[in-house]
Coordinates of C-alpha atoms in Angstrom, one line a residue:
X180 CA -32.5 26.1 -6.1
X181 CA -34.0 23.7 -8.8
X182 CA -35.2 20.6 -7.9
X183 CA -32.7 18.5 -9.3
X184 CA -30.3 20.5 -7.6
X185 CA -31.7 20.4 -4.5
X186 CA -31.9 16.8 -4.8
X187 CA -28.3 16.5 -5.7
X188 CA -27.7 18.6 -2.7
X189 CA -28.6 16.5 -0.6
X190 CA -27.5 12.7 -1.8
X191 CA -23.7 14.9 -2.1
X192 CA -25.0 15.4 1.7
X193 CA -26.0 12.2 2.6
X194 CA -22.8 10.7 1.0
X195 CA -20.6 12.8 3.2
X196 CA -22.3 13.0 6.3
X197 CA -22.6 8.8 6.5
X198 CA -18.8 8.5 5.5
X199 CA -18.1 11.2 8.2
X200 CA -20.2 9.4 10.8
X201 CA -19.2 5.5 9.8
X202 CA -15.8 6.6 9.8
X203 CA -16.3 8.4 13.6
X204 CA -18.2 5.3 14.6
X205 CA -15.7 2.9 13.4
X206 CA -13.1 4.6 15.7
X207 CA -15.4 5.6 18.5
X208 CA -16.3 1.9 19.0
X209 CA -12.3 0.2 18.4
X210 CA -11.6 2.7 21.0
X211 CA -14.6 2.1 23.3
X212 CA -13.8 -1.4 23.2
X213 CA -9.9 -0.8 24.1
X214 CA -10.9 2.0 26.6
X215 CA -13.5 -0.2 28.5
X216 CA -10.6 -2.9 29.1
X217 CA -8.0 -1.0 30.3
X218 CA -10.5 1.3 32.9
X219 CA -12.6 0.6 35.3
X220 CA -16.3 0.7 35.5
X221 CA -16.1 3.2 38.5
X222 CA -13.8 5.7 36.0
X223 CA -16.7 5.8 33.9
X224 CA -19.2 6.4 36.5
X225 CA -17.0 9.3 37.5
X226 CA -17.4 11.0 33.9
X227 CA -21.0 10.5 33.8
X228 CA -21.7 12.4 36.9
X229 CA -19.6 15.7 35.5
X230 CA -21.3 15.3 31.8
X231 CA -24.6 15.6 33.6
X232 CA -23.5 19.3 34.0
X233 CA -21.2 20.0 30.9
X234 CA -24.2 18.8 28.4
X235 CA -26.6 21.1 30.1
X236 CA -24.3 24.3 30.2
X237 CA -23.3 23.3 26.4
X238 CA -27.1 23.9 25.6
X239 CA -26.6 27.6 25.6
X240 CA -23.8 28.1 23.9
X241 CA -24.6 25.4 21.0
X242 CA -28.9 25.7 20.5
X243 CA -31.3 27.9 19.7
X244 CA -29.6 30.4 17.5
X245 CA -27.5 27.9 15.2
X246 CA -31.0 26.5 14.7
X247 CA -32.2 29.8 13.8
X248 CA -29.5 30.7 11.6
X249 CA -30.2 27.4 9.2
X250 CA -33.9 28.3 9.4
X251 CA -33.8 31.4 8.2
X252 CA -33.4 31.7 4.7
X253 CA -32.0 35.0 4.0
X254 CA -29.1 34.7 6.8
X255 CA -25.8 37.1 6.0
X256 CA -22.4 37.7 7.6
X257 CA -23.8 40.2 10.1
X258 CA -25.8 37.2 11.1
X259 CA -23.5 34.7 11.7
X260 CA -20.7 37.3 13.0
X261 CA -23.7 38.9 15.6
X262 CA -24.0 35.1 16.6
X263 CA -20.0 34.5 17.2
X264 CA -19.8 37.0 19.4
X265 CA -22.7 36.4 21.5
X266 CA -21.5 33.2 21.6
X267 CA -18.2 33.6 22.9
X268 CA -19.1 35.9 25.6
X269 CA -22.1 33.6 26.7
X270 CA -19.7 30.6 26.5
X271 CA -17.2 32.0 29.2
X272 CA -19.9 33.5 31.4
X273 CA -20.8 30.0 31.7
X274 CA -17.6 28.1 32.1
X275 CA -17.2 31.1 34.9
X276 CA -20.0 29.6 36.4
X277 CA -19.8 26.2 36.0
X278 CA -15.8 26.6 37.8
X279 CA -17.0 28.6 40.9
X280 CA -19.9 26.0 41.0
X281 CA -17.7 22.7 40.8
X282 CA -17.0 22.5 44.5
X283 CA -20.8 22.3 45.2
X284 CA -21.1 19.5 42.2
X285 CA -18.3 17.7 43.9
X286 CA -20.0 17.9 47.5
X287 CA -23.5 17.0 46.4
X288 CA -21.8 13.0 45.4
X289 CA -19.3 13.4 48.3
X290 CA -16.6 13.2 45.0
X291 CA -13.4 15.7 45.9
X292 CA -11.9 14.5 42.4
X293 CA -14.8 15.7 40.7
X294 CA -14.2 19.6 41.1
X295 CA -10.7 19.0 39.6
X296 CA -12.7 17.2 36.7
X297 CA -15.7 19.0 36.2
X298 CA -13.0 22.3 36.1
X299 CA -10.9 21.1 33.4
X300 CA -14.0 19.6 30.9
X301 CA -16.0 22.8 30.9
X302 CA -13.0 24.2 28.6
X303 CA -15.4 22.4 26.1
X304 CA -18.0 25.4 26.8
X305 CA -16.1 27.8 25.3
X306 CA -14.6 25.9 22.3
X307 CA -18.4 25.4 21.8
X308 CA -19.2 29.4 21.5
X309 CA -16.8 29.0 18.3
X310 CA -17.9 25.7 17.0
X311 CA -21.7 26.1 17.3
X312 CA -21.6 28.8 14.4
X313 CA -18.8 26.8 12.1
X314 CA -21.6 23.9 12.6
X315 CA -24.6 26.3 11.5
X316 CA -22.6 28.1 8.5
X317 CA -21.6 24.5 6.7
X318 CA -24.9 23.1 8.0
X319 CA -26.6 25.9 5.9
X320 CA -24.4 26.0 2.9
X321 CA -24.5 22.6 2.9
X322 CA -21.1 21.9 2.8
X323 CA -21.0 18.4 4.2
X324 CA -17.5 17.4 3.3
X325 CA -16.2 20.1 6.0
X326 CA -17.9 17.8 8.6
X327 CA -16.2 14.1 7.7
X328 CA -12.4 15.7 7.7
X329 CA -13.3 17.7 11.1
X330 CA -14.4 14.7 12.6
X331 CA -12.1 12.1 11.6
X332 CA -9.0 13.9 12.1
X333 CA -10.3 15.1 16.2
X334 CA -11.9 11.3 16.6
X335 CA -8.3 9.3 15.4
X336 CA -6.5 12.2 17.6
X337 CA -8.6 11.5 20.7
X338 CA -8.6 7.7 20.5
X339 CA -4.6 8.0 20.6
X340 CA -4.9 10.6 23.6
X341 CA -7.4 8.6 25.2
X342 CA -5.9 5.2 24.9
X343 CA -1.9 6.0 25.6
X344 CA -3.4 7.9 29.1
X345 CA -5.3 4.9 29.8
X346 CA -2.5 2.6 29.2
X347 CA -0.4 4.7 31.6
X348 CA -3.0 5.0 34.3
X349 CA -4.3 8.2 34.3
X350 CA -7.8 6.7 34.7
X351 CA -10.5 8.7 34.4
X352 CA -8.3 11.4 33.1
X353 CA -7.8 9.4 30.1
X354 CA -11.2 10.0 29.5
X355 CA -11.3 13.8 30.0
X356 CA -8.2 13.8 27.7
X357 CA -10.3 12.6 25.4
X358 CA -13.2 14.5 25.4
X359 CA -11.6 17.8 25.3
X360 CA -8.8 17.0 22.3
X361 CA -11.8 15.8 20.6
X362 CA -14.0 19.1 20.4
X363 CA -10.4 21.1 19.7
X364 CA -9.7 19.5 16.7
X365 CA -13.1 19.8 15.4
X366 CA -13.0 23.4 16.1
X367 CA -9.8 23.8 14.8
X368 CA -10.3 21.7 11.5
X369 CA -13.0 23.8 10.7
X370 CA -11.3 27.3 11.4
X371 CA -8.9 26.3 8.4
X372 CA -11.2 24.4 6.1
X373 CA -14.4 26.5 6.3
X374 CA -13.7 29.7 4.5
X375 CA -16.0 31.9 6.7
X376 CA -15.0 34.1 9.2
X377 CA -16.6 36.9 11.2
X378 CA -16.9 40.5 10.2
X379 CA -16.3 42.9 13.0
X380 CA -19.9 43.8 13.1
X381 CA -22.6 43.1 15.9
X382 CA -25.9 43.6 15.5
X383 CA -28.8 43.8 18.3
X384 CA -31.3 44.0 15.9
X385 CA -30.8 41.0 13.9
X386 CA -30.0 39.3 17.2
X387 CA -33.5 39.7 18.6
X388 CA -35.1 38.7 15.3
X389 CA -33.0 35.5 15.4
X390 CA -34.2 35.2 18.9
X391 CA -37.8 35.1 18.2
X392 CA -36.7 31.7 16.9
X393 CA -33.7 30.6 18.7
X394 CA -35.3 31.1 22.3
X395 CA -37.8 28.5 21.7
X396 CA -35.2 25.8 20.1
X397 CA -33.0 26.9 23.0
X398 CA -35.6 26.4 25.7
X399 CA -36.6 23.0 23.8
X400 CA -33.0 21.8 23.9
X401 CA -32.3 22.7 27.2
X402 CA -35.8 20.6 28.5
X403 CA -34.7 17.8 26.1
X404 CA -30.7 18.0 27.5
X405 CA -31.8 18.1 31.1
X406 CA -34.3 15.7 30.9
X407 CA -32.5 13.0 29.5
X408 CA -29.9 13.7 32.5
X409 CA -31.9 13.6 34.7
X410 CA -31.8 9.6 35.4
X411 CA -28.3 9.8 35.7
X412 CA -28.4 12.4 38.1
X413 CA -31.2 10.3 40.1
X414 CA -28.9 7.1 39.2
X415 CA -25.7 8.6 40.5
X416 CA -26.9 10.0 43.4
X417 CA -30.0 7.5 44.9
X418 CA -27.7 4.4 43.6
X419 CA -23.9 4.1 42.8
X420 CA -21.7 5.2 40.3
X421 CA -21.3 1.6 39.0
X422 CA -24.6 1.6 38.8
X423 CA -24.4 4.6 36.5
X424 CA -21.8 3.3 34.7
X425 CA -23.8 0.0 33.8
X426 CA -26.9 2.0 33.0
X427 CA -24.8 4.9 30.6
X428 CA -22.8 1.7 28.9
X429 CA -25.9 -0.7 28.1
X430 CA -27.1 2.8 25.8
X431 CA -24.2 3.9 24.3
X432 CA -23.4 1.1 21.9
X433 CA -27.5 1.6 20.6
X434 CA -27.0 5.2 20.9
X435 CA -24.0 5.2 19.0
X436 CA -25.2 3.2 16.3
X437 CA -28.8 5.7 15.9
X438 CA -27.2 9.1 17.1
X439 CA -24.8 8.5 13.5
X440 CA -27.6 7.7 11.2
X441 CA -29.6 9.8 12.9
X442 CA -27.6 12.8 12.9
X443 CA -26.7 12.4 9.6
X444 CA -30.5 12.3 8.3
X445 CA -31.3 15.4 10.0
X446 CA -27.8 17.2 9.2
X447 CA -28.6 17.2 5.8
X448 CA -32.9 17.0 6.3
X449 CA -33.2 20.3 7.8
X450 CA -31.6 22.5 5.7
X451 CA -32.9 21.1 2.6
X452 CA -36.8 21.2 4.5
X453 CA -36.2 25.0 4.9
X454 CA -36.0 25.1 1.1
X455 CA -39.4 23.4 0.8
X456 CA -41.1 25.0 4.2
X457 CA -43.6 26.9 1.8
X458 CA -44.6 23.4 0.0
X459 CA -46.4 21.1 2.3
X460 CA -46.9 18.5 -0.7
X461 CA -43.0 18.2 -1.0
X462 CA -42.2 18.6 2.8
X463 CA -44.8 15.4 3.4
X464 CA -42.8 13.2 0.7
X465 CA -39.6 14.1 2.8
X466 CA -40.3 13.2 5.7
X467 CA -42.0 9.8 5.1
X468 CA -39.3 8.6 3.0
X469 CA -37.2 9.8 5.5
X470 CA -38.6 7.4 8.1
X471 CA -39.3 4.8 5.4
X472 CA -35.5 4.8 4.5
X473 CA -33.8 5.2 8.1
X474 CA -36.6 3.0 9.6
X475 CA -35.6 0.4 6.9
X476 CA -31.6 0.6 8.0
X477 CA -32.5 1.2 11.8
X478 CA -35.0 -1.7 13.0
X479 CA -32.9 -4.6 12.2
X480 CA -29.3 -3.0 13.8
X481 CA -31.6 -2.7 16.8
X482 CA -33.3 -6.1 16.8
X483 CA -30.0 -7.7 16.0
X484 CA -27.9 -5.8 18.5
X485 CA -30.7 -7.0 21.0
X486 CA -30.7 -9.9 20.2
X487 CA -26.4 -10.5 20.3
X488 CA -26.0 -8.4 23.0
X489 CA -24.9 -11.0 25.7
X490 CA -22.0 -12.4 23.6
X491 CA -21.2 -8.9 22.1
X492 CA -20.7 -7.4 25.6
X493 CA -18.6 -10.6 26.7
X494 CA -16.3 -10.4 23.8
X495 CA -15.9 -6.6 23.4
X496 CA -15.7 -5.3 27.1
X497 CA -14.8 -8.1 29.2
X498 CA -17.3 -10.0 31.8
X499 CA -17.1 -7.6 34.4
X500 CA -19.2 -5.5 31.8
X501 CA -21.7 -8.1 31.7
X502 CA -24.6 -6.4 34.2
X503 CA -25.2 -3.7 31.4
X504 CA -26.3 -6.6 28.7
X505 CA -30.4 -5.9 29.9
X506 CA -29.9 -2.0 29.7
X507 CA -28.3 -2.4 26.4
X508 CA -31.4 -4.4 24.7
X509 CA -33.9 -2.0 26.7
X510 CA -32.3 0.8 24.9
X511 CA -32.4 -0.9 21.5
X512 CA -36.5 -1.0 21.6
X513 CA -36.0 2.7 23.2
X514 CA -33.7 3.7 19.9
X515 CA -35.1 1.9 17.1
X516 CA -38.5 4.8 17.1
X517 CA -35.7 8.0 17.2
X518 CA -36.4 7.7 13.0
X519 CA -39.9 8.7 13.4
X520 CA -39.1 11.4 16.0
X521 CA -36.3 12.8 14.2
X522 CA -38.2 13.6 10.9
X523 CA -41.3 14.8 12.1
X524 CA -39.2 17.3 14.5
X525 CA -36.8 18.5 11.6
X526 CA -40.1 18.9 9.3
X527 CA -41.7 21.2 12.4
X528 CA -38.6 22.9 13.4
X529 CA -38.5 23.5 9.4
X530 CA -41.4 25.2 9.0
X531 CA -40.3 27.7 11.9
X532 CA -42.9 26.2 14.1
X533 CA -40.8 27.1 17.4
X534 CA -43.4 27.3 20.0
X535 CA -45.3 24.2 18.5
X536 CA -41.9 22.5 19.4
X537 CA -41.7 24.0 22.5
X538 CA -45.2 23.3 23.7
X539 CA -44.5 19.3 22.0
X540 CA -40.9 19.3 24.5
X541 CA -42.8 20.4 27.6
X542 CA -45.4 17.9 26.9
X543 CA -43.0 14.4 26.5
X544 CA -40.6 16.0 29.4
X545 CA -43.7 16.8 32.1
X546 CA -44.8 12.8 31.5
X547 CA -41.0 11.5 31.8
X548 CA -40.6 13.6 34.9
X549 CA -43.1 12.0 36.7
X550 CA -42.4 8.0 35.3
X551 CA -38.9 8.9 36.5
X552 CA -40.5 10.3 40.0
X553 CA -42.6 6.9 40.4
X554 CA -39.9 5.0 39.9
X555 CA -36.9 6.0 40.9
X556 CA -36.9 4.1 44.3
X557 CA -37.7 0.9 42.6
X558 CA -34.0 0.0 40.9
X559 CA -32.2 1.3 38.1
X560 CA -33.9 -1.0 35.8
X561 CA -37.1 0.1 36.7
X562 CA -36.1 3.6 35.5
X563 CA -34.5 2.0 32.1
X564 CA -37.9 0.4 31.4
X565 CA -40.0 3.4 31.7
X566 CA -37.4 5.3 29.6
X567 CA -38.6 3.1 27.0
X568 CA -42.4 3.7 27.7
X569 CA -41.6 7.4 27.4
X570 CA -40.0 7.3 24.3
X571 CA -43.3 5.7 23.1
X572 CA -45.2 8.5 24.3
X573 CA -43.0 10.9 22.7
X574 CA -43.2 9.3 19.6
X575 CA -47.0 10.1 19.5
X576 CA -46.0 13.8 20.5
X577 CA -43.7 14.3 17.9
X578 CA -45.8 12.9 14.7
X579 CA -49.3 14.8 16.3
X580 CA -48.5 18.6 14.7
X581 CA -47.7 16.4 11.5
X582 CA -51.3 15.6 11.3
X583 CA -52.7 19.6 11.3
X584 CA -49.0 20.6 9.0
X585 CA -48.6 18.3 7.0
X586 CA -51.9 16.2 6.3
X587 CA -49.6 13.4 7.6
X588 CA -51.9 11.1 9.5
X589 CA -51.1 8.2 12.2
X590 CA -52.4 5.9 10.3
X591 CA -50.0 6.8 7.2
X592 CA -47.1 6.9 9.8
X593 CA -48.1 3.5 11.1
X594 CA -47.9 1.8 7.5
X595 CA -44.8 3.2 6.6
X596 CA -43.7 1.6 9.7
X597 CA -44.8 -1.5 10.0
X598 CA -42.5 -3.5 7.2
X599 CA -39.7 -2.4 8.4
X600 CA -40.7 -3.8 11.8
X601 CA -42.3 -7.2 10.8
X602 CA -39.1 -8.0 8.2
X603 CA -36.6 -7.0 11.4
X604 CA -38.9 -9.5 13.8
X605 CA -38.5 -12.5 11.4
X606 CA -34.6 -11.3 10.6
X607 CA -34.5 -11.7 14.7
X608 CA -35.8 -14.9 14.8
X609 CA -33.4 -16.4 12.7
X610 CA -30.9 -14.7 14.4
X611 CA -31.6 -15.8 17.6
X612 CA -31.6 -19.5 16.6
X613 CA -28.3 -19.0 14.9
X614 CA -26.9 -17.5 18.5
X615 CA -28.4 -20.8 19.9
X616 CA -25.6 -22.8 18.3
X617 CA -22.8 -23.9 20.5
X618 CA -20.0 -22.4 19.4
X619 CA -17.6 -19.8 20.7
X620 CA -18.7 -15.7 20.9
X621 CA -16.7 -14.7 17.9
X622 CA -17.6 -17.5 15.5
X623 CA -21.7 -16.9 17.1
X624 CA -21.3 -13.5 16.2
X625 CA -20.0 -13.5 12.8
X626 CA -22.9 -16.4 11.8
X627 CA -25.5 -14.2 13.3
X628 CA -24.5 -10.9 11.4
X629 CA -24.2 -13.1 7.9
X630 CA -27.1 -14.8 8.7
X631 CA -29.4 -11.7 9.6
X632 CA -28.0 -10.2 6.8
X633 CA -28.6 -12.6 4.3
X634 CA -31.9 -13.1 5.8
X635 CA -32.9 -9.6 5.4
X636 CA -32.4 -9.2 2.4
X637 CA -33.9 -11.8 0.7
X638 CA -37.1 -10.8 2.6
X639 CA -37.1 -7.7 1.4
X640 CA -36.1 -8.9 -2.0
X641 CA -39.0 -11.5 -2.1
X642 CA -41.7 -8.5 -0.4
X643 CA -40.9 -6.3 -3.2
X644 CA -39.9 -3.6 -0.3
X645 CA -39.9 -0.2 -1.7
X646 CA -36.8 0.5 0.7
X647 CA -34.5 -1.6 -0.9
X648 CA -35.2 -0.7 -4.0
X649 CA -34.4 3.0 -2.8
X650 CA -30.9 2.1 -1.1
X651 CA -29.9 0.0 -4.5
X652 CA -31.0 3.2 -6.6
X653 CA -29.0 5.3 -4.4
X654 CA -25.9 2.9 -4.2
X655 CA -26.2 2.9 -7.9
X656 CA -26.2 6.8 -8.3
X657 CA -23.1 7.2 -5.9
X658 CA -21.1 4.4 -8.3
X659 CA -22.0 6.7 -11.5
X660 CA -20.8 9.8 -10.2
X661 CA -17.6 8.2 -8.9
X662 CA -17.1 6.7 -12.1
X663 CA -18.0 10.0 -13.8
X664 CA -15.6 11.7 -11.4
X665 CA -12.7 9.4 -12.1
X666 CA -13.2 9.7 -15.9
X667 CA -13.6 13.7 -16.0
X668 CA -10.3 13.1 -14.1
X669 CA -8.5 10.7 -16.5
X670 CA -9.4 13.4 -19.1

């Protein structure tokens, strides 16, 4: 693929994978908000105990050889039709598992519901085994536009699920409702949009040559997944479920907010990396304007959400809500790195450096394992904090085989950090005297989003940030080719 095309590739991406993930996050949070009003904190504590185990089982079925199927750059139909069927039969092997299993789940919290519960939301295992490859085949082709209809269409159908069981008291149900109608319309949006389908072919050959590289993504997921569980299996069992619920709630609004840009960065990053895995010059320029660019759009969501978390948390979800407010602004110092992890992982993953990102997972999990030991007898926020020290750490680990790769020094990462960071920290300040002001939640929050706005950008207007400049180019682009669009149309 030419450059230029390549480069058209991926703004066509970029255009469709943030309008897929705004428009998810726009109803995500509405419902969230209407959802965390209508249950109770305890419901939500009971779902977070059973995802513990879903996310984990969902490793197997979902990583590793979707991964490998992107990376490699010759991948056919016997490829992706080998993959289907291994994944199909590994995804009810596991939900086998997981439904004999449920009764020992549901005695180790001293939780009889949770067996009924944890039985009914493993039926996302094996709508996995057939949405995993959908999600590799438009990943690789590129075909971003799949992606935004998928989404929208399962994201508005679960919100109405989720909401009218709610309203009706079906509690926790409501929210296991949701889940599941959620992954079924993804799965079955793509089955009719995307135009591939498997060949009845199986190969064991090109299996265990996609699983010289899918084994070590696989084993790196599952480290990641289980790690980052692992507080709220420490949480829900040493402390209480509302405790849990607190904890999970003060990160999702943060995690919410990064998970969408971030996904969307490395959606669209990794596949167009593969292209350039043989060109370390171009692969370099990728990945720091990759965390120039989401850096630029991530620090100041985090500093502001941080900063207007008390009265966001009041307005949105209620008082009784309120005890998550110090997890949520832990989790927005935690969040506001993932840019910097995220590119230099998809620029290693990229270059088929598997074991390197194995060796780089065991590394960041064996030091968060034993923070989390130290800890985990000294409060729940005790365990937030250190989640945040980890993430540090990991940060280091992840931009380290950069260095040796790339030529991509610390010292080059640290300066392409540090405006975004210094223009967020005065955009904070401001915002934080606005907040001062004594006026009701609403009215505060509106004049602290215009006024960190507005102070933002003329920072970065009167610092000459290359960023800006960048995101106004871009915004400028996508208005052409709409325009061009409309009038190839009128013609």
């Amino acid at each position: 693929m030419s450059e230029g095309g390549l480069q058209r590739k991926v703004f066509s991406g970029l255009v469709w994978k943030f309008g897929e993930r705004i428009g998810a996050q726009a109803v995500s949070f509405l419902v969230s908000i209407i959802l965390a009003r209508l249950l109770l904190p305890s419901d939500y504590g009971v779902i977070a105990l059973i995802t513990i185990f879903i996310d984990i089982a969902n490793v197997f079925v979902s990583s590793g050889f979707g991964a490998a199927l992107v990376q490699k750059k010759d991948a056919d139909e016997l490829d992706f039709s080998s993959v289907f069927y291994f994944s199909i039969v590994m995804s009810w092997v596991l939900y086998i598992i997981v439904f004999l299993c449920a009764p020992v789940v549901a005695g180790f919290y001293d939780k009889e519901i949770l067996t009924s519960v944890l039985r009914v939301m493993a039926l996302k295992l094996p709508l996995a085994g057939v949405n995993s490859v959908q999600h590799a085949y438009v990943q690789k082709k590129m075909l971003f536009k799949r992606f935004f209809f998928s989404t929208l269409i399962g994201t508005v159908g679960s919100a109405v699920v989720g909401i009218v069981m709610a309203y009706t008291g079906f509690g926790a149900w409501a929210l296991v409702a949701q889940y599941l109608f959620n992954s079924t319309m993804d799965t079955v949006v793509l089955w009719f949009t995307v135009r591939w389908r498997p060949v009845w072919r199986f190969s064991l050959g090109r299996m265990k040559y996609l699983f010289s590289f899918g084994w070590k993504m696989l084993a790196s997921e599952l480290i990641h997944t289980s790690y980052k569980q692992i507080r709220s299996l420490i949480i829900g069992k040493v402390y209480t479920e509302k405790d849990l619920a607190f904890y999970n709630q003060g990160g999702k609004l943060p995690n919410l907010i990064v998970t969408n840009i971030n996904s969307s960065v490395s959606s669209v990053l990794f596949p167009a990396m593969t292209l350039k895995q043989d060109d370390t010059g171009k692969l370099k320029e990728m990945v720091r304007l990759s965390i120039r660019v989401s850096s630029y759009i991530m620090w100041p969501l985090m500093i502001g959400l941080l900063v207007m978390s008390e009265p966001i948390v009041r307005l949105m979800f209620t008082e009784k809500w309120l005890p998550c407010v110090p997890y949520m602004q832990i989790a927005c110092i935690q969040f506001a790195l993932e840019p910097v992890q995220t590119a230099n992982v998809q620029a290693v993953k990229a270059m088929g450096r598997g074991r390197t990102y194995l060796i780089m997972e065991i590394v960041k999990k064996v030091f968060g394992i034993v923070m989390i030991v130290a800890v985990m007898y000294q409060g729940v926020m005790a365990i937030a904090v250190t989640a945040m020290f980890v993430t540090f750490f990991a940060a280091l680990v992840n931009s380290t085989p950069n260095r040796k790769y790339l030529g991509y020094t610390y010292l080059e990462q640290l300066v392409d950090l540090i405006p975004s960071i210094l223009l967020a920290a005065a955009m904070g300040i401001c915002v934080y005297g606005v907040g001062r002001l004594p006026v009701p939640d609403l009215l505060s929050i509106v004049l602290q989003v215009v006024s960190g706005a507005a102070s933002y950008i003329i920072l970065s207007v009167a610092f000459g940030v290359s960023q800006f400049r960048y995101l106004i180019d871009i915004l400028k682009n996508f208005i052409k080719m709409m325009r061009s669009r409309r009038r190839g149309e009128d013609a």
